[in-house]
Tab-separated table of C-alpha atoms in Angstrom:
chain	number	residue	atom	x	y	z
A	28	MET	CA	35.373	-61.553	-25.198
A	29	MET	CA	32.707	-59.320	-23.659
A	30	ARG	CA	35.387	-56.913	-22.433
A	31	LEU	CA	36.757	-56.574	-25.983
A	32	MET	CA	33.270	-56.190	-27.420
A	33	ASP	CA	32.535	-53.410	-24.940
A	34	GLU	CA	35.721	-51.569	-25.939
A	35	TRP	CA	34.850	-51.898	-29.631
A	36	HIS	CA	31.268	-50.773	-29.022
A	37	THR	CA	32.439	-47.774	-26.989
A	38	LYS	CA	34.799	-46.779	-29.806
A	39	ASP	CA	32.352	-47.465	-32.658
A	40	SER	CA	28.691	-48.083	-31.853
A	41	THR	CA	27.853	-49.107	-35.444
A	42	PHE	CA	29.277	-52.618	-34.937
A	43	GLY	CA	26.662	-55.351	-35.367
A	44	PHE	CA	27.029	-58.990	-34.336
A	45	ARG	CA	28.739	-59.921	-37.619
A	46	ARG	CA	31.568	-57.419	-37.129
A	47	HIS	CA	31.932	-58.344	-33.465
A	48	HIS	CA	32.065	-62.012	-34.500
A	49	GLN	CA	34.731	-61.415	-37.136
A	50	ASN	CA	36.802	-59.277	-34.765
A	51	LEU	CA	36.722	-62.002	-32.108
A	52	LEU	CA	37.840	-64.575	-34.682
A	53	ARG	CA	40.717	-62.261	-35.640
A	54	GLU	CA	41.679	-62.094	-31.969
A	55	GLY	CA	41.982	-65.896	-31.914
A	56	PHE	CA	38.720	-66.811	-30.158
A	57	CYS	CA	36.708	-69.844	-31.267
A	58	VAL	CA	33.177	-68.508	-31.029
A	59	GLY	CA	29.973	-68.814	-33.034
A	60	ARG	CA	27.567	-66.105	-34.131
A	61	ASP	CA	24.827	-67.276	-31.766
A	62	ARG	CA	27.129	-66.843	-28.783
A	63	VAL	CA	28.075	-63.347	-29.939
A	64	ARG	CA	24.358	-62.495	-30.151
A	65	LYS	CA	23.896	-63.757	-26.576
A	66	PHE	CA	26.822	-61.597	-25.423
A	67	MET	CA	25.290	-58.512	-27.039
A	68	LYS	CA	21.907	-59.244	-25.445
A	69	ALA	CA	23.494	-59.685	-22.003
A	70	MET	CA	25.463	-56.445	-22.420
A	71	ASP	CA	22.412	-54.608	-23.793
A	72	ILE	CA	24.350	-53.256	-26.774
A	73	LYS	CA	22.990	-52.836	-30.288
A	74	ALA	CA	24.378	-51.515	-33.530
A	75	ILE	CA	23.351	-47.865	-33.889
A	76	TYR	CA	22.030	-46.866	-37.284
A	77	GLN	CA	18.715	-45.857	-38.771
A	78	LYS	CA	16.549	-48.838	-39.745
A	79	PRO	CA	12.873	-49.765	-39.392
A	80	LYS	CA	11.731	-51.317	-36.106
A	81	THR	CA	15.128	-51.281	-34.397
A	82	SER	CA	13.363	-52.047	-31.141
A	83	ILE	CA	9.836	-52.677	-29.996
A	84	PRO	CA	8.818	-50.595	-26.980
A	85	ASN	CA	6.850	-52.147	-24.156
A	86	LYS	CA	3.275	-51.631	-25.361
A	87	GLU	CA	2.080	-51.181	-21.795
A	88	ASN	CA	4.363	-48.184	-21.255
A	89	LYS	CA	3.894	-44.722	-22.724
A	90	ILE	CA	6.600	-43.365	-25.030
A	91	TYR	CA	7.172	-39.610	-24.786
A	92	PRO	CA	8.340	-37.326	-27.631
A	93	TYR	CA	11.880	-35.995	-27.937
A	94	LEU	CA	11.926	-32.403	-26.651
A	95	LEU	CA	15.531	-31.304	-27.127
A	96	ARG	CA	15.670	-30.779	-30.874
A	97	ASP	CA	16.660	-27.131	-31.499
A	98	LEU	CA	16.362	-26.384	-27.766
A	99	LYS	CA	18.979	-23.997	-26.378
A	100	ILE	CA	20.254	-25.380	-23.078
A	101	MET	CA	21.408	-22.337	-21.151
A	102	TYR	CA	21.525	-23.107	-17.397
A	103	PRO	CA	21.839	-25.936	-14.830
A	104	ASN	CA	18.770	-28.068	-14.082
A	105	GLN	CA	17.178	-27.116	-17.368
A	106	VAL	CA	17.820	-30.607	-18.782
A	107	TRP	CA	19.026	-33.792	-17.133
A	108	ALA	CA	19.917	-36.959	-19.032
A	109	ILE	CA	19.962	-40.562	-17.820
A	110	ASP	CA	21.292	-43.761	-19.378
A	111	ILE	CA	22.752	-47.191	-18.583
A	112	THR	CA	26.055	-48.731	-19.682
A	113	TYR	CA	27.659	-52.150	-19.376
A	114	VAL	CA	30.590	-52.342	-16.936
A	115	PRO	CA	33.001	-55.291	-17.361
A	116	MET	CA	34.968	-56.823	-14.487
A	117	LEU	CA	37.650	-59.519	-14.341
A	118	HIS	CA	34.924	-62.055	-13.629
A	119	GLY	CA	31.400	-61.051	-14.601
A	120	PHE	CA	29.915	-57.618	-15.149
A	121	PHE	CA	27.595	-54.958	-13.763
A	122	TYR	CA	25.487	-52.135	-15.172
A	123	LEU	CA	26.005	-48.464	-14.359
A	124	VAL	CA	23.184	-45.930	-14.512
A	125	ALA	CA	24.120	-42.249	-14.339
A	126	ILE	CA	22.293	-38.924	-14.407
A	127	ILE	CA	24.081	-35.888	-15.835
A	128	ASP	CA	23.176	-32.201	-15.921
A	129	TRP	CA	23.278	-31.381	-19.637
A	130	TYR	CA	24.474	-27.786	-19.275
A	131	SER	CA	27.314	-28.278	-16.789
A	132	ARG	CA	28.189	-31.974	-17.427
A	133	TYR	CA	27.946	-32.508	-13.652
A	134	ILE	CA	27.178	-36.106	-12.613
A	135	LEU	CA	24.216	-35.832	-10.262
A	136	ALA	CA	23.705	-39.465	-9.240
A	137	TRP	CA	24.718	-42.993	-10.174
A	138	GLU	CA	24.061	-46.602	-9.185
A	139	LEU	CA	25.508	-50.032	-10.002
A	140	SER	CA	23.406	-53.167	-10.492
A	141	ASN	CA	23.938	-56.756	-11.602
A	142	SER	CA	20.699	-56.673	-13.603
A	143	LEU	CA	18.849	-54.319	-15.924
A	144	SER	CA	16.096	-53.670	-13.435
A	145	LYS	CA	14.116	-50.474	-13.096
A	146	GLU	CA	14.832	-50.316	-9.356
A	147	PHE	CA	18.414	-49.032	-9.589
A	148	CYS	CA	17.312	-46.392	-12.099
A	149	VAL	CA	14.557	-45.240	-9.756
A	150	SER	CA	17.063	-45.125	-6.890
A	151	ALA	CA	19.445	-42.915	-8.886
A	152	LEU	CA	16.578	-40.596	-9.856
A	153	GLU	CA	15.417	-40.240	-6.260
A	154	LYS	CA	18.978	-39.428	-5.136
A	155	ALA	CA	19.385	-36.744	-7.797
A	156	LEU	CA	16.051	-35.110	-6.993
A	157	SER	CA	16.678	-35.106	-3.242
A	158	ARG	CA	20.159	-33.615	-3.609
A	159	TYR	CA	19.830	-31.156	-6.486
A	160	GLY	CA	16.223	-30.148	-6.912
A	161	ILE	CA	13.939	-30.554	-9.902
A	162	PRO	CA	14.890	-30.225	-13.590
A	163	LEU	CA	12.602	-28.851	-16.256
A	164	ILE	CA	13.242	-31.825	-18.574
A	165	MET	CA	14.536	-35.374	-18.098
A	166	ASN	CA	15.849	-37.034	-21.264
A	167	SER	CA	16.366	-40.776	-21.715
A	168	ASP	CA	16.122	-43.500	-24.322
A	169	GLN	CA	13.047	-45.705	-24.712
A	170	GLY	CA	14.381	-48.491	-22.492
A	171	SER	CA	11.801	-50.259	-20.359
A	172	GLN	CA	13.483	-48.980	-17.193
A	173	PHE	CA	12.756	-45.378	-18.213
A	174	THR	CA	9.286	-45.947	-19.647
A	175	SER	CA	8.156	-47.903	-16.581
A	176	ASN	CA	5.400	-46.420	-14.445
A	177	ALA	CA	7.685	-46.546	-11.398
A	178	PHE	CA	10.159	-44.198	-13.126
A	179	THR	CA	7.866	-41.843	-15.040
A	180	LYS	CA	5.426	-41.385	-12.142
A	181	ILE	CA	8.164	-39.771	-10.040
A	182	LEU	CA	8.911	-37.291	-12.823
A	183	LEU	CA	5.243	-36.535	-13.428
A	184	ASP	CA	4.626	-36.027	-9.706
A	185	TYR	CA	7.323	-33.315	-9.791
A	186	SER	CA	5.926	-31.845	-13.051
A	187	VAL	CA	9.120	-32.689	-14.952
A	188	ASP	CA	8.730	-32.794	-18.741
A	189	ILE	CA	9.746	-36.229	-20.046
A	190	SER	CA	11.796	-36.448	-23.243
A	191	MET	CA	12.790	-39.688	-24.978
A	192	ASP	CA	15.237	-40.316	-27.810
A	193	SER	CA	14.012	-41.394	-31.208
A	194	VAL	CA	14.619	-45.102	-31.803
A	195	GLY	CA	18.182	-45.749	-32.993
A	196	ARG	CA	19.273	-42.135	-32.404
A	197	TRP	CA	22.105	-42.368	-29.872
A	198	ILE	CA	23.042	-38.763	-30.664
A	199	ASP	CA	19.762	-37.603	-29.065
A	200	ASN	CA	21.342	-38.353	-25.674
A	201	ILE	CA	24.892	-37.451	-26.682
A	202	VAL	CA	26.005	-35.826	-23.416
A	203	ILE	CA	25.603	-38.939	-21.262
A	204	GLU	CA	26.919	-41.163	-24.080
A	205	ARG	CA	30.103	-39.069	-24.209
A	206	TRP	CA	30.453	-39.258	-20.447
A	207	PHE	CA	30.254	-43.050	-20.497
A	208	ARG	CA	33.000	-43.072	-23.130
A	209	THR	CA	35.155	-40.781	-20.972
A	210	TYR	CA	34.538	-42.891	-17.858
A	211	LYS	CA	35.542	-46.089	-19.627
A	212	TYR	CA	38.674	-44.815	-21.365
A	213	GLU	CA	39.952	-42.656	-18.502
A	214	HIS	CA	39.121	-45.053	-15.686
A	215	LEU	CA	37.377	-48.386	-16.233
A	216	TYR	CA	39.654	-49.903	-18.881
A	217	LEU	CA	42.723	-48.900	-16.867
A	218	ASN	CA	41.575	-50.867	-13.810
A	219	ASP	CA	40.931	-54.598	-13.634
A	220	TYR	CA	38.290	-54.713	-10.945
A	221	ALA	CA	37.561	-58.109	-9.439
A	222	LYS	CA	35.019	-57.228	-6.734
A	223	ILE	CA	31.895	-55.089	-6.607
A	224	THR	CA	33.320	-53.193	-3.637
A	225	GLU	CA	36.345	-52.262	-5.752
A	226	ILE	CA	34.364	-51.082	-8.758
A	227	ASN	CA	31.907	-49.222	-6.551
A	228	GLY	CA	34.688	-47.381	-4.713
A	229	GLY	CA	36.718	-46.748	-7.858
A	230	THR	CA	33.734	-45.400	-9.778
A	231	GLY	CA	32.857	-43.090	-6.894
A	232	GLU	CA	36.424	-41.759	-6.759
A	233	TYR	CA	36.496	-41.169	-10.513
A	234	ILE	CA	33.154	-39.334	-10.517
A	235	GLU	CA	34.366	-37.103	-7.678
A	236	TYR	CA	37.505	-36.331	-9.700
A	237	TYR	CA	35.432	-35.744	-12.837
A	238	ASN	CA	32.995	-33.388	-11.110
A	239	PHE	CA	35.451	-31.380	-9.012
A	240	ASP	CA	38.864	-31.506	-10.716
A	241	ARG	CA	38.598	-32.364	-14.411
A	242	ILE	CA	38.404	-29.215	-16.530
A	243	HIS	CA	36.563	-29.194	-19.878
A	244	ALA	CA	37.386	-27.203	-22.985
A	245	SER	CA	33.632	-27.045	-23.740
A	246	LEU	CA	33.133	-25.395	-20.325
A	247	ASN	CA	35.825	-22.759	-20.914
A	248	TYR	CA	38.276	-24.891	-18.923
A	249	LYS	CA	36.129	-24.999	-15.814
A	250	THR	CA	35.052	-28.082	-13.901
A	251	PRO	CA	31.455	-29.350	-13.944
A	252	TYR	CA	31.198	-28.380	-10.251
A	253	GLU	CA	32.220	-24.779	-10.971
A	254	VAL	CA	29.708	-24.457	-13.804
A	255	TYR	CA	26.829	-26.224	-12.034
A	256	PHE	CA	27.126	-24.310	-8.761
A	257	GLY	CA	28.685	-21.083	-10.038
A	258	HIS	CA	26.340	-20.233	-12.889
A	259	ASN	CA	24.700	-16.843	-12.448
């Protein structure tokens, strides 16, 4: 059921628990609304549309303004984006965090975790910074992993400007959202992974293919690698 819900959410992020519930009933599952709500909470998915108080930020953590509105992104390392997505397996699930260079679409770092902890997000950030230098801006949503002191302190220590999406505005982080969609439809849903070692290896292979071999119309039919490292 969670696998189907993830596919529906990836295709149309406006689905709330009522539509997920009705779709599962149509698929022949005997499931109640409360269980569907629990699935959505475990998967960390929410219906995306403008409404008051969609989420309540952690009051102990600072929320930063969104900096990308009307900004022209013209070169690598000007803006990075980070986000987390649910990753289904044959038995159970994991979470994938990824960091993308907005200009080139190059995946800079990623990590898998069996929980929505801040630690795997911090690990991905440290990898990206050590391998590729320092961006001007890091954009994320207002999730507690990204507003945590452990995460923001690293960015502030490197004088990186922190940008956070407006609540309920998935389009504010559209580049990483589109990449998650591509990853799932081109790779994840085509492979029934049963072990963490399999999904870890398969994800790594796909990201290498995506970075080095997959051309993009939006990049004038170049690969993310060619644009990230070849920009003059």
